[in-house]
PDB file of C-alpha atoms in Angstrom:
ATOM      1  CA  MET L   1      27.331  42.052  -1.862  1.00 59.00           C
ATOM      2  CA  ASN L   2      25.087  41.416   0.825  1.00 75.00           C
ATOM      3  CA  LYS L   3      26.266  38.249   2.701  1.00 77.00           C
ATOM      4  CA  THR L   4      22.327  36.988   2.997  1.00 79.00           C
ATOM      5  CA  LEU L   5      22.036  37.383  -0.707  1.00 83.00           C
ATOM      6  CA  LEU L   6      25.259  35.724  -1.353  1.00 88.00           C
ATOM      7  CA  SER L   7      24.564  32.754   0.709  1.00 89.00           C
ATOM      8  CA  LEU L   8      21.172  32.542  -0.989  1.00 88.00           C
ATOM      9  CA  ILE L   9      23.145  32.137  -4.189  1.00 91.00           C
ATOM     10  CA  VAL L  10      25.496  29.660  -2.870  1.00 91.00           C
ATOM     11  CA  PHE L  11      22.744  27.571  -1.434  1.00 92.00           C
ATOM     12  CA  VAL L  12      20.590  27.534  -4.627  1.00 92.00           C
ATOM     13  CA  ALA L  13      23.546  26.960  -6.741  1.00 92.00           C
ATOM     14  CA  THR L  14      24.998  23.990  -4.402  1.00 91.00           C
ATOM     15  CA  LEU L  15      21.485  22.546  -4.474  1.00 91.00           C
ATOM     16  CA  GLY L  16      20.970  22.784  -8.398  1.00 91.00           C
ATOM     17  CA  VAL L  17      24.392  21.548  -9.108  1.00 90.00           C
ATOM     18  CA  PHE L  18      24.297  18.176  -6.728  1.00 89.00           C
ATOM     19  CA  HIS L  19      20.568  17.754  -7.690  1.00 90.00           C
ATOM     20  CA  ASN L  20      21.036  17.643 -11.642  1.00 90.00           C
ATOM     21  CA  VAL L  21      24.574  16.417 -11.733  1.00 89.00           C
ATOM     22  CA  LEU L  22      25.482  14.185  -8.715  1.00 87.00           C
ATOM     23  CA  PHE L  23      22.103  12.782  -7.818  1.00 88.00           C
ATOM     24  CA  PRO L  24      21.904  10.559 -10.843  1.00 87.00           C
ATOM     25  CA  ILE L  25      25.267   9.217 -10.202  1.00 87.00           C
ATOM     26  CA  PHE L  26      24.526   8.349  -6.814  1.00 86.00           C
ATOM     27  CA  THR L  27      21.307   6.729  -7.438  1.00 82.00           C
ATOM     28  CA  PRO L  28      22.215   3.670  -9.330  1.00 78.00           C
ATOM     29  CA  LYS L  29      19.893   0.750  -9.866  1.00 76.00           C
ATOM     30  CA  GLU L  30      21.584  -1.396  -6.999  1.00 76.00           C
ATOM     31  CA  ALA L  31      22.418   1.114  -4.436  1.00 75.00           C
ATOM     32  CA  GLY L  32      25.859   0.322  -2.401  1.00 81.00           C
ATOM     33  CA  TRP L  33      27.336   1.489   1.084  1.00 80.00           C
ATOM     34  CA  ILE L  34      28.625   4.481  -0.525  1.00 81.00           C
ATOM     35  CA  MET L  35      26.773   5.122  -3.867  1.00 84.00           C
ATOM     36  CA  ASN L  36      23.163   5.540  -2.616  1.00 87.00           C
ATOM     37  CA  ARG L  37      20.898   8.673  -1.994  1.00 88.00           C
ATOM     38  CA  TYR L  38      21.691   9.237   1.858  1.00 90.00           C
ATOM     39  CA  SER L  39      25.433   9.482   1.173  1.00 90.00           C
ATOM     40  CA  TYR L  40      24.618  12.193  -1.752  1.00 90.00           C
ATOM     41  CA  TYR L  41      22.452  13.954   1.028  1.00 92.00           C
ATOM     42  CA  LEU L  42      25.112  14.172   3.487  1.00 93.00           C
ATOM     43  CA  ILE L  43      27.762  15.130   1.085  1.00 93.00           C
ATOM     44  CA  MET L  44      25.302  17.900  -0.257  1.00 92.00           C
ATOM     45  CA  VAL L  45      24.747  19.543   3.394  1.00 93.00           C
ATOM     46  CA  PHE L  46      28.609  19.209   4.139  1.00 94.00           C
ATOM     47  CA  ALA L  47      29.190  20.884   1.161  1.00 93.00           C
ATOM     48  CA  VAL L  48      26.770  23.767   1.775  1.00 92.00           C
ATOM     49  CA  ILE L  49      28.115  24.096   5.517  1.00 92.00           C
ATOM     50  CA  PHE L  50      31.801  24.079   3.849  1.00 93.00           C
ATOM     51  CA  LEU L  51      31.220  26.720   1.493  1.00 91.00           C
ATOM     52  CA  HIS L  52      29.678  28.987   3.972  1.00 90.00           C
ATOM     53  CA  LEU L  53      32.461  28.540   6.412  1.00 91.00           C
ATOM     54  CA  ALA L  54      35.051  28.915   3.567  1.00 92.00           C
ATOM     55  CA  MET L  55      33.465  32.195   2.228  1.00 89.00           C
ATOM     56  CA  LYS L  56      32.710  33.277   5.820  1.00 88.00           C
ATOM     57  CA  LEU L  57      29.205  33.825   5.342  1.00 86.00           C
ATOM     58  CA  LYS L  58      26.712  34.521   8.136  1.00 84.00           C
ATOM     59  CA  PRO L  59      23.267  35.024   6.642  1.00 85.00           C
ATOM     60  CA  ALA L  60      20.624  36.376   8.837  1.00 84.00           C
ATOM     61  CA  MET L  61      18.903  33.888  11.270  1.00 87.00           C
ATOM     62  CA  ALA L  62      15.720  34.253   9.106  1.00 86.00           C
ATOM     63  CA  PHE L  63      17.544  32.755   6.045  1.00 87.00           C
ATOM     64  CA  ARG L  64      19.350  30.284   8.155  1.00 89.00           C
ATOM     65  CA  ALA L  65      16.031  28.721   9.410  1.00 90.00           C
ATOM     66  CA  THR L  66      14.861  28.710   5.832  1.00 90.00           C
ATOM     67  CA  MET L  67      17.781  26.856   4.480  1.00 92.00           C
ATOM     68  CA  VAL L  68      17.307  24.201   7.439  1.00 93.00           C
ATOM     69  CA  TRP L  69      13.876  23.796   6.715  1.00 93.00           C
ATOM     70  CA  ALA L  70      14.615  23.683   3.009  1.00 94.00           C
ATOM     71  CA  LEU L  71      16.828  20.984   3.549  1.00 94.00           C
ATOM     72  CA  GLY L  72      14.185  18.973   5.370  1.00 93.00           C
ATOM     73  CA  PHE L  73      11.697  19.591   2.622  1.00 94.00           C
ATOM     74  CA  TYR L  74      14.426  18.227  -0.041  1.00 94.00           C
ATOM     75  CA  PHE L  75      15.057  15.112   1.774  1.00 93.00           C
ATOM     76  CA  TYR L  76      11.466  14.029   2.476  1.00 92.00           C
ATOM     77  CA  LYS L  77      10.321  15.011  -1.032  1.00 90.00           C
ATOM     78  CA  TRP L  78      13.129  13.463  -3.093  1.00 89.00           C
ATOM     79  CA  ILE L  79      15.554  11.589  -0.827  1.00 90.00           C
ATOM     80  CA  LEU L  80      13.769   9.459   1.399  1.00 90.00           C
ATOM     81  CA  TYR L  81      12.892   6.228  -0.592  1.00 86.00           C
ATOM     82  CA  PRO L  82      10.565   4.612  -0.830  1.00 82.00           C
ATOM     83  CA  PRO L  83       8.119   7.892  -1.382  1.00 84.00           C
ATOM     84  CA  ILE L  84       5.969   8.045   1.726  1.00 84.00           C
ATOM     85  CA  PRO L  85       2.343   9.164   1.454  1.00 83.00           C
ATOM     86  CA  TRP L  86       1.053  12.823   1.633  1.00 82.00           C
ATOM     87  CA  THR L  87      -0.352  12.552   5.132  1.00 85.00           C
ATOM     88  CA  LEU L  88       3.016  11.225   6.529  1.00 87.00           C
ATOM     89  CA  PHE L  89       5.112  14.009   4.524  1.00 91.00           C
ATOM     90  CA  ILE L  90       2.990  16.562   6.200  1.00 90.00           C
ATOM     91  CA  THR L  91       3.708  14.970   9.538  1.00 92.00           C
ATOM     92  CA  TYR L  92       7.236  14.902   9.109  1.00 93.00           C
ATOM     93  CA  MET L  93       7.643  18.239   7.832  1.00 93.00           C
ATOM     94  CA  MET L  94       5.521  19.730  10.598  1.00 94.00           C
ATOM     95  CA  LEU L  95       7.863  17.834  13.345  1.00 94.00           C
ATOM     96  CA  TRP L  96      10.979  19.404  11.033  1.00 94.00           C
ATOM     97  CA  SER L  97       9.059  22.796  11.378  1.00 94.00           C
ATOM     98  CA  ILE L  98       8.928  22.396  15.175  1.00 94.00           C
ATOM     99  CA  GLY L  99      12.487  21.439  15.518  1.00 93.00           C
ATOM    100  CA  THR L 100      13.685  24.408  13.130  1.00 91.00           C
ATOM    101  CA  PHE L 101      11.460  26.842  15.571  1.00 91.00           C
ATOM    102  CA  LEU L 102      12.850  25.387  18.812  1.00 91.00           C
ATOM    103  CA  TYR L 103      16.425  26.087  17.389  1.00 86.00           C
ATOM    104  CA  ILE L 104      15.730  29.842  16.494  1.00 88.00           C
ATOM    105  CA  SER L 105      13.660  30.418  19.541  1.00 87.00           C
ATOM    106  CA  GLN L 106      16.342  28.888  21.904  1.00 83.00           C
ATOM    107  CA  ASP L 107      17.425  32.298  23.232  1.00 86.00           C
ATOM    108  CA  PRO L 108      15.791  35.533  23.081  1.00 89.00           C
ATOM    109  CA  ILE L 109      18.454  37.175  20.543  1.00 89.00           C
ATOM    110  CA  THR L 110      18.356  34.692  17.938  1.00 88.00           C
ATOM    111  CA  PHE L 111      14.565  34.695  17.988  1.00 89.00           C
ATOM    112  CA  ARG L 112      14.775  38.603  17.672  1.00 90.00           C
ATOM    113  CA  GLU L 113      17.184  38.195  14.887  1.00 88.00           C
ATOM    114  CA  PHE L 114      14.691  35.364  13.211  1.00 87.00           C
ATOM    115  CA  ARG L 115      11.697  37.732  13.621  1.00 88.00           C
ATOM    116  CA  ALA L 116      13.189  41.278  12.558  1.00 88.00           C
ATOM    117  CA  PRO L 117      13.075  40.885   8.596  1.00 85.00           C
ATOM    118  CA  ILE L 118       9.560  39.581   9.217  1.00 86.00           C
ATOM    119  CA  VAL L 119       8.376  42.403  11.357  1.00 89.00           C
ATOM    120  CA  LYS L 120       9.935  44.987   9.007  1.00 88.00           C
ATOM    121  CA  THR L 121       8.491  43.633   5.933  1.00 86.00           C
ATOM    122  CA  ILE L 122       5.210  43.911   7.593  1.00 87.00           C
ATOM    123  CA  VAL L 123       5.490  47.345   8.848  1.00 88.00           C
ATOM    124  CA  GLY L 124       6.872  48.553   5.684  1.00 85.00           C
ATOM    125  CA  GLU L 125      10.660  49.089   6.687  1.00 87.00           C
ATOM    126  CA  TYR L 126      11.403  46.526   3.558  1.00 84.00           C
ATOM    127  CA  LYS L 127       9.153  48.335   0.945  1.00 87.00           C
ATOM    128  CA  ALA L 128      10.288  46.190  -1.859  1.00 87.00           C
ATOM    129  CA  ALA L 129       9.769  42.954   0.170  1.00 84.00           C
ATOM    130  CA  GLN L 130       6.499  44.179   1.473  1.00 87.00           C
ATOM    131  CA  LEU L 131       5.186  44.721  -1.990  1.00 90.00           C
ATOM    132  CA  ILE L 132       6.269  41.404  -3.439  1.00 90.00           C
ATOM    133  CA  VAL L 133       4.717  39.542  -0.469  1.00 88.00           C
ATOM    134  CA  PHE L 134       1.645  41.183  -0.390  1.00 89.00           C
ATOM    135  CA  THR L 135       1.260  41.084  -4.194  1.00 91.00           C
ATOM    136  CA  LEU L 136       2.122  37.330  -4.563  1.00 92.00           C
ATOM    137  CA  LEU L 137      -0.027  36.206  -1.428  1.00 90.00           C
ATOM    138  CA  PRO L 138      -3.376  36.534  -3.056  1.00 90.00           C
ATOM    139  CA  PHE L 139      -2.309  34.913  -6.010  1.00 92.00           C
ATOM    140  CA  LEU L 140      -0.739  31.987  -3.909  1.00 92.00           C
ATOM    141  CA  VAL L 141      -3.999  31.418  -1.943  1.00 92.00           C
ATOM    142  CA  GLY L 142      -5.931  31.448  -4.840  1.00 92.00           C
ATOM    143  CA  PHE L 143      -3.886  28.996  -6.674  1.00 91.00           C
ATOM    144  CA  GLY L 144      -4.225  26.666  -3.885  1.00 88.00           C
ATOM    145  CA  THR L 145      -7.939  26.953  -3.565  1.00 90.00           C
ATOM    146  CA  TYR L 146      -8.249  26.439  -7.243  1.00 90.00           C
ATOM    147  CA  LYS L 147      -6.005  23.301  -7.155  1.00 84.00           C
ATOM    148  CA  ALA L 148      -8.136  21.875  -4.039  1.00 83.00           C
ATOM    149  CA  LEU L 149     -11.273  22.516  -5.468  1.00 83.00           C
ATOM    150  CA  TYR L 150     -10.512  21.774  -9.367  1.00 81.00           C
ATOM    151  CA  PRO L 151     -12.419  18.511  -9.931  1.00 76.00           C
ATOM    152  CA  ILE L 152      -9.716  15.416 -10.570  1.00 75.00           C
ATOM    153  CA  PHE L 153     -11.205  13.180 -13.480  1.00 71.00           C
ATOM    154  CA  GLN L 154     -11.158   9.521 -12.388  1.00 69.00           C
ATOM    155  CA  GLU L 155      -9.597   6.999 -14.602  1.00 65.00           C
ATOM    156  CA  PRO L 156     -12.112   5.100 -16.703  1.00 65.00           C
ATOM    157  CA  VAL L 157     -13.551   2.102 -14.821  1.00 63.00           C
ATOM    158  CA  GLU L 158     -11.615  -1.038 -15.536  1.00 61.00           C
ATOM    159  CA  LEU L 159     -14.135  -3.722 -16.781  1.00 62.00           C
ATOM    160  CA  ARG L 160     -13.265  -6.660 -14.993  1.00 61.00           C
ATOM    161  CA  THR L 161     -14.629 -10.163 -15.220  1.00 64.00           C
ATOM    162  CA  VAL L 162     -15.480 -11.324 -11.743  1.00 63.00           C
ATOM    163  CA  HIS L 163     -15.633 -15.143 -12.611  1.00 69.00           C
ATOM    164  CA  PRO L 164     -13.420 -16.289 -15.154  1.00 75.00           C
ATOM    165  CA  ALA L 165     -14.131 -19.241 -17.752  1.00 79.00           C
ATOM    166  CA  PRO L 166     -12.098 -22.115 -16.118  1.00 83.00           C
ATOM    167  CA  PRO L 167     -10.328 -24.538 -17.910  1.00 86.00           C
ATOM    168  CA  ALA L 168     -11.664 -28.049 -18.901  1.00 88.00           C
ATOM    169  CA  THR L 169      -9.009 -29.896 -16.996  1.00 89.00           C
ATOM    170  CA  THR L 170      -6.618 -28.964 -14.371  1.00 89.00           C
ATOM    171  CA  LYS L 171      -3.443 -30.749 -13.116  1.00 90.00           C
ATOM    172  CA  VAL L 172      -2.911 -30.518  -9.276  1.00 90.00           C
ATOM    173  CA  HIS L 173      -0.073 -32.798  -7.522  1.00 90.00           C
ATOM    174  CA  GLY L 174       0.318 -34.622 -10.609  1.00 89.00           C
ATOM    175  CA  LYS L 175      -3.246 -35.763 -11.138  1.00 91.00           C
ATOM    176  CA  THR L 176      -5.372 -34.255 -13.970  1.00 91.00           C
ATOM    177  CA  TYR L 177      -9.074 -33.341 -12.889  1.00 90.00           C
ATOM    178  CA  THR L 178     -11.956 -32.943 -15.381  1.00 89.00           C
ATOM    179  CA  LEU L 179     -13.590 -29.872 -13.972  1.00 88.00           C
ATOM    180  CA  GLU L 180     -17.059 -30.690 -15.617  1.00 86.00           C
ATOM    181  CA  GLY L 181     -18.644 -33.018 -13.505  1.00 84.00           C
ATOM    182  CA  GLN L 182     -15.742 -33.013 -10.485  1.00 88.00           C
ATOM    183  CA  THR L 183     -17.483 -33.287  -7.124  1.00 88.00           C
ATOM    184  CA  ASN L 184     -16.215 -32.740  -3.954  1.00 91.00           C
ATOM    185  CA  PRO L 185     -14.962 -36.030  -2.578  1.00 92.00           C
ATOM    186  CA  PHE L 186     -15.644 -35.195   0.943  1.00 91.00           C
ATOM    187  CA  ARG L 187     -19.328 -33.865   0.553  1.00 88.00           C
ATOM    188  CA  ILE L 188     -20.980 -36.736   2.062  1.00 84.00           C
ATOM    189  CA  ASP L 189     -24.499 -35.041   2.254  1.00 75.00           C
ATOM    190  CA  GLU L 190     -25.959 -31.506   2.149  1.00 72.00           C
ATOM    191  CA  GLN L 191     -24.895 -29.773   4.953  1.00 66.00           C
ATOM    192  CA  ASP L 192     -28.487 -28.778   5.845  1.00 69.00           C
ATOM    193  CA  ASN L 193     -28.649 -32.383   7.669  1.00 78.00           C
ATOM    194  CA  TYR L 194     -26.152 -31.137  10.006  1.00 80.00           C
ATOM    195  CA  LYS L 195     -27.463 -27.802  10.770  1.00 76.00           C
ATOM    196  CA  ASP L 196     -27.571 -28.415  14.312  1.00 79.00           C
ATOM    197  CA  SER L 197     -24.159 -29.516  14.372  1.00 82.00           C
ATOM    198  CA  PHE L 198     -21.130 -27.598  14.490  1.00 84.00           C
ATOM    199  CA  PRO L 199     -17.291 -27.935  13.503  1.00 84.00           C
ATOM    200  CA  PHE L 200     -14.911 -28.513  16.364  1.00 82.00           C
ATOM    201  CA  LEU L 201     -17.707 -29.437  18.801  1.00 83.00           C
ATOM    202  CA  ASP L 202     -19.331 -32.262  16.782  1.00 82.00           C
ATOM    203  CA  ALA L 203     -16.250 -33.763  14.787  1.00 80.00           C
ATOM    204  CA  ASP L 204     -16.106 -36.757  16.688  1.00 82.00           C
ATOM    205  CA  LYS L 205     -19.843 -37.610  16.181  1.00 80.00           C
ATOM    206  CA  GLN L 206     -20.221 -37.058  12.430  1.00 83.00           C
ATOM    207  CA  GLU L 207     -17.875 -37.809   9.862  1.00 87.00           C
ATOM    208  CA  TYR L 208     -19.098 -34.878   7.755  1.00 88.00           C
ATOM    209  CA  MET L 209     -18.542 -32.477  10.563  1.00 89.00           C
ATOM    210  CA  LYS L 210     -15.149 -33.885  10.926  1.00 90.00           C
ATOM    211  CA  TYR L 211     -14.272 -32.903   7.430  1.00 92.00           C
ATOM    212  CA  VAL L 212     -15.762 -29.600   7.859  1.00 92.00           C
ATOM    213  CA  THR L 213     -13.721 -28.949  11.050  1.00 92.00           C
ATOM    214  CA  GLU L 214     -10.355 -30.050   9.507  1.00 93.00           C
ATOM    215  CA  GLY L 215     -11.143 -27.642   6.449  1.00 93.00           C
ATOM    216  CA  GLY L 216     -11.865 -24.691   9.103  1.00 93.00           C
ATOM    217  CA  THR L 217      -8.666 -25.344  10.739  1.00 93.00           C
ATOM    218  CA  VAL L 218      -6.774 -24.808   7.359  1.00 94.00           C
ATOM    219  CA  PHE L 219      -8.753 -21.971   6.647  1.00 95.00           C
ATOM    220  CA  PHE L 220      -8.164 -20.028   9.796  1.00 93.00           C
ATOM    221  CA  GLN L 221      -4.429 -21.100   9.536  1.00 93.00           C
ATOM    222  CA  ASN L 222      -4.082 -19.688   6.113  1.00 93.00           C
ATOM    223  CA  CYS L 223      -7.014 -17.962   4.666  1.00 93.00           C
ATOM    224  CA  HIS L 224      -8.719 -15.786   7.114  1.00 92.00           C
ATOM    225  CA  TYR L 225      -6.007 -13.146   7.004  1.00 91.00           C
ATOM    226  CA  CYS L 226      -7.428 -11.805   4.068  1.00 92.00           C
ATOM    227  CA  HIS L 227     -10.934 -13.503   3.622  1.00 93.00           C
ATOM    228  CA  GLY L 228     -11.890 -12.632   7.565  1.00 92.00           C
ATOM    229  CA  ASP L 229     -12.866 -14.620  10.259  1.00 91.00           C
ATOM    230  CA  GLN L 230     -16.317 -14.386   9.137  1.00 92.00           C
ATOM    231  CA  LEU L 231     -15.714 -15.239   5.580  1.00 93.00           C
ATOM    232  CA  ASN L 232     -16.796 -11.595   4.362  1.00 92.00           C
ATOM    233  CA  GLY L 233     -13.876 -10.665   2.702  1.00 91.00           C
ATOM    234  CA  LEU L 234     -12.648  -8.220   5.746  1.00 91.00           C
ATOM    235  CA  GLY L 235      -9.442 -10.016   6.885  1.00 89.00           C
ATOM    236  CA  MET L 236      -6.929  -8.104   8.576  1.00 88.00           C
ATOM    237  CA  PHE L 237      -4.692  -7.697   5.315  1.00 88.00           C
ATOM    238  CA  SER L 238      -7.763  -7.180   2.972  1.00 87.00           C
ATOM    239  CA  HIS L 239      -7.658  -3.334   3.002  1.00 84.00           C
ATOM    240  CA  VAL L 240      -4.264  -3.404   1.162  1.00 82.00           C
ATOM    241  CA  PHE L 241      -5.736  -5.157  -1.815  1.00 83.00           C
ATOM    242  CA  ASN L 242      -7.847  -3.631  -4.649  1.00 79.00           C
ATOM    243  CA  PRO L 243      -9.999  -5.516  -5.234  1.00 80.00           C
ATOM    244  CA  THR L 244     -10.502  -6.736  -1.840  1.00 85.00           C
ATOM    245  CA  PRO L 245     -10.553 -10.392  -1.096  1.00 89.00           C
ATOM    246  CA  ALA L 246     -13.888 -12.429  -2.103  1.00 90.00           C
ATOM    247  CA  ASN L 247     -16.818 -12.108   0.128  1.00 92.00           C
ATOM    248  CA  PHE L 248     -18.150 -15.495   0.484  1.00 93.00           C
ATOM    249  CA  VAL L 249     -21.195 -14.370   2.424  1.00 92.00           C
ATOM    250  CA  ASP L 250     -22.148 -12.445  -0.792  1.00 91.00           C
ATOM    251  CA  PRO L 251     -24.657 -14.395  -2.861  1.00 89.00           C
ATOM    252  CA  GLY L 252     -22.815 -13.368  -6.075  1.00 86.00           C
ATOM    253  CA  THR L 253     -19.413 -15.362  -5.133  1.00 89.00           C
ATOM    254  CA  ILE L 254     -19.446 -19.259  -3.935  1.00 90.00           C
ATOM    255  CA  ALA L 255     -23.159 -19.474  -4.311  1.00 89.00           C
ATOM    256  CA  MET L 256     -23.024 -19.115  -7.735  1.00 88.00           C
ATOM    257  CA  LEU L 257     -20.250 -21.560  -8.118  1.00 90.00           C
ATOM    258  CA  ARG L 258     -19.485 -25.085  -8.465  1.00 90.00           C
ATOM    259  CA  GLU L 259     -17.214 -26.724  -6.237  1.00 92.00           C
ATOM    260  CA  SER L 260     -14.843 -27.665  -8.855  1.00 91.00           C
ATOM    261  CA  PHE L 261     -14.481 -24.040  -9.896  1.00 91.00           C
ATOM    262  CA  LEU L 262     -13.352 -23.248  -6.405  1.00 93.00           C
ATOM    263  CA  PHE L 263     -10.962 -26.251  -6.470  1.00 93.00           C
ATOM    264  CA  TRP L 264      -9.475 -24.910  -9.495  1.00 92.00           C
ATOM    265  CA  ARG L 265      -9.343 -21.246  -8.185  1.00 91.00           C
ATOM    266  CA  VAL L 266      -7.664 -22.122  -4.943  1.00 93.00           C
ATOM    267  CA  ALA L 267      -5.199 -24.635  -6.398  1.00 93.00           C
ATOM    268  CA  LYS L 268      -3.984 -22.174  -9.193  1.00 90.00           C
ATOM    269  CA  GLY L 269      -4.788 -18.777  -7.279  1.00 88.00           C
ATOM    270  CA  GLY L 270      -3.891 -15.449  -9.381  1.00 83.00           C
ATOM    271  CA  PRO L 271      -0.988 -16.817 -11.284  1.00 83.00           C
ATOM    272  CA  GLY L 272      -2.981 -19.427 -12.618  1.00 82.00           C
ATOM    273  CA  LEU L 273      -5.854 -17.325 -13.995  1.00 81.00           C
ATOM    274  CA  PRO L 274      -6.263 -17.471 -17.820  1.00 77.00           C
ATOM    275  CA  ASN L 275      -4.665 -14.810 -19.874  1.00 73.00           C
ATOM    276  CA  GLU L 276      -8.088 -13.394 -21.359  1.00 67.00           C
ATOM    277  CA  SER L 277      -9.842 -10.240 -19.689  1.00 56.00           C
ATOM    278  CA  THR L 278      -6.268  -9.410 -17.885  1.00 62.00           C
ATOM    279  CA  PRO L 279      -5.327  -8.095 -15.669  1.00 62.00           C
ATOM    280  CA  TRP L 280      -7.276 -10.075 -12.937  1.00 64.00           C
ATOM    281  CA  SER L 281      -5.742  -8.063 -10.137  1.00 70.00           C
ATOM    282  CA  SER L 282      -5.861 -11.363  -8.111  1.00 79.00           C
ATOM    283  CA  ALA L 283      -3.354 -11.507  -5.270  1.00 83.00           C
ATOM    284  CA  MET L 284      -4.267 -14.966  -4.248  1.00 88.00           C
ATOM    285  CA  PRO L 285      -1.227 -17.159  -4.150  1.00 90.00           C
ATOM    286  CA  PRO L 286      -1.424 -20.951  -5.840  1.00 92.00           C
ATOM    287  CA  TRP L 287      -2.432 -22.700  -2.904  1.00 93.00           C
ATOM    288  CA  GLU L 288      -1.402 -26.075  -4.464  1.00 93.00           C
ATOM    289  CA  GLU L 289       2.135 -25.006  -3.391  1.00 92.00           C
ATOM    290  CA  HIS L 290       1.181 -24.883   0.486  1.00 92.00           C
ATOM    291  CA  LEU L 291      -1.799 -27.537   0.815  1.00 93.00           C
ATOM    292  CA  ASN L 292      -2.399 -30.956  -0.398  1.00 94.00           C
ATOM    293  CA  THR L 293      -5.269 -31.818  -2.270  1.00 94.00           C
ATOM    294  CA  ASP L 294      -7.517 -33.063   0.688  1.00 94.00           C
ATOM    295  CA  GLU L 295      -6.845 -29.881   2.386  1.00 95.00           C
ATOM    296  CA  MET L 296      -8.214 -27.743  -0.448  1.00 95.00           C
ATOM    297  CA  TRP L 297     -11.326 -29.652  -0.913  1.00 95.00           C
ATOM    298  CA  LYS L 298     -11.966 -29.593   2.702  1.00 94.00           C
ATOM    299  CA  VAL L 299     -11.709 -25.799   2.943  1.00 95.00           C
ATOM    300  CA  ILE L 300     -13.900 -25.552   0.191  1.00 94.00           C
ATOM    301  CA  LEU L 301     -16.378 -27.674   2.192  1.00 93.00           C
ATOM    302  CA  PHE L 302     -16.032 -25.571   5.228  1.00 93.00           C
ATOM    303  CA  GLU L 303     -16.508 -22.384   3.156  1.00 93.00           C
ATOM    304  CA  TYR L 304     -19.814 -23.535   1.979  1.00 92.00           C
ATOM    305  CA  TRP L 305     -20.790 -25.127   5.427  1.00 90.00           C
ATOM    306  CA  TYR L 306     -19.951 -21.711   7.392  1.00 91.00           C
ATOM    307  CA  THR L 307     -21.932 -19.300   4.867  1.00 91.00           C
ATOM    308  CA  GLY L 308     -24.790 -21.741   4.475  1.00 88.00           C
ATOM    309  CA  TRP L 309     -24.613 -21.491   0.583  1.00 89.00           C
ATOM    310  CA  HIS L 310     -25.014 -24.813  -1.452  1.00 88.00           C
ATOM    311  CA  PRO L 311     -22.616 -25.074  -4.559  1.00 89.00           C
ATOM    312  CA  ARG L 312     -24.099 -25.225  -7.893  1.00 85.00           C
ATOM    313  CA  THR L 313     -24.358 -28.808  -9.186  1.00 78.00           C
ATOM    314  CA  PHE L 314     -24.270 -30.791 -12.233  1.00 65.00           C
ATOM    315  CA  ASP L 315     -26.842 -32.272 -14.239  1.00 60.00           C
ATOM    316  CA  THR L 316     -26.997 -35.983 -14.172  1.00 53.00           C
ATOM    317  CA  GLU L 317     -25.418 -36.290 -17.697  1.00 48.00           C
ATOM    318  CA  SER L 318     -22.688 -33.700 -17.251  1.00 48.00           C
ATOM    319  CA  ALA L 319     -21.794 -35.192 -13.479  1.00 45.00           C
ATOM    320  CA  SER L 320     -20.517 -38.398 -15.201  1.00 44.00           C
ATOM    321  CA  GLY L 321     -17.205 -36.882 -15.396  1.00 41.00           C
ATOM    322  CA  GLY L 322     -14.792 -36.678 -12.569  1.00 40.00           C
ATOM    323  CA  GLY L 323     -11.272 -37.042 -11.663  1.00 39.00           C
ATOM    324  CA  GLU L 324      -8.846 -39.117 -13.633  1.00 36.00           C
TER     325      GLU L 324
END
């Protein structure tokens, strides 16, 4: 039997047996030093080499290069974990292909041996191979074009309630707050009275600006990574979230809300959202675990001052509530 054909059978059989029998064994839920997917891959490669040496197989250079390329494809497609994005997969395979080509073109003899079957197929010396390649090639190109152009139907739009209904009360740091009527204890006056003042610059002159400054300090230490330096939801980490963090500059966010609502949302974060209308897809942590109550109120004060929005207010009757 032709040694290249025998080598093909050995390679395919080894890969099939290893993938279907040993791969599930080497990929337990908790990987160990030995029982892991990378050990499995090394063992499989050594098995292929060992079988070729034991059977004294020396396939053609073109097939050896194909085996090396296929082992790289198998590694990046099925072994490497966690799976990598498609663009990164293409990049790695290009580098792997370049390395394979450098190996086969290291000297004129190996390169001549590699290109010999390709040339013979093209010129017609291997008529069967030429017939198979030239028959399959149009179908493969057509199938690839069809897969690329075929429309992919998006999943249905997930209806999502942007502003969930808050509970009547919320408990933060051991104190229960009645949200209806709860106001920001640091809101001395409307910030329009301080439109010519600035946090950090006028903190020593105006008590209100002192609170805004302290809220801004807390914001830039904790919140701007997601909500952005300009509070527009475009922080450095914002692009990894779906949906993206709230844009406080947008009139559809804090401008429509009461400060008590923001206090509840900041304190409880995504885990504290009600079960109704789930999933909420909010990655915000419960800041009550990291900030004290005054810091959360001051952050809210800063957000309204920075954006120029005014929080929704309560009428006189409902404003008689407040913290307990």
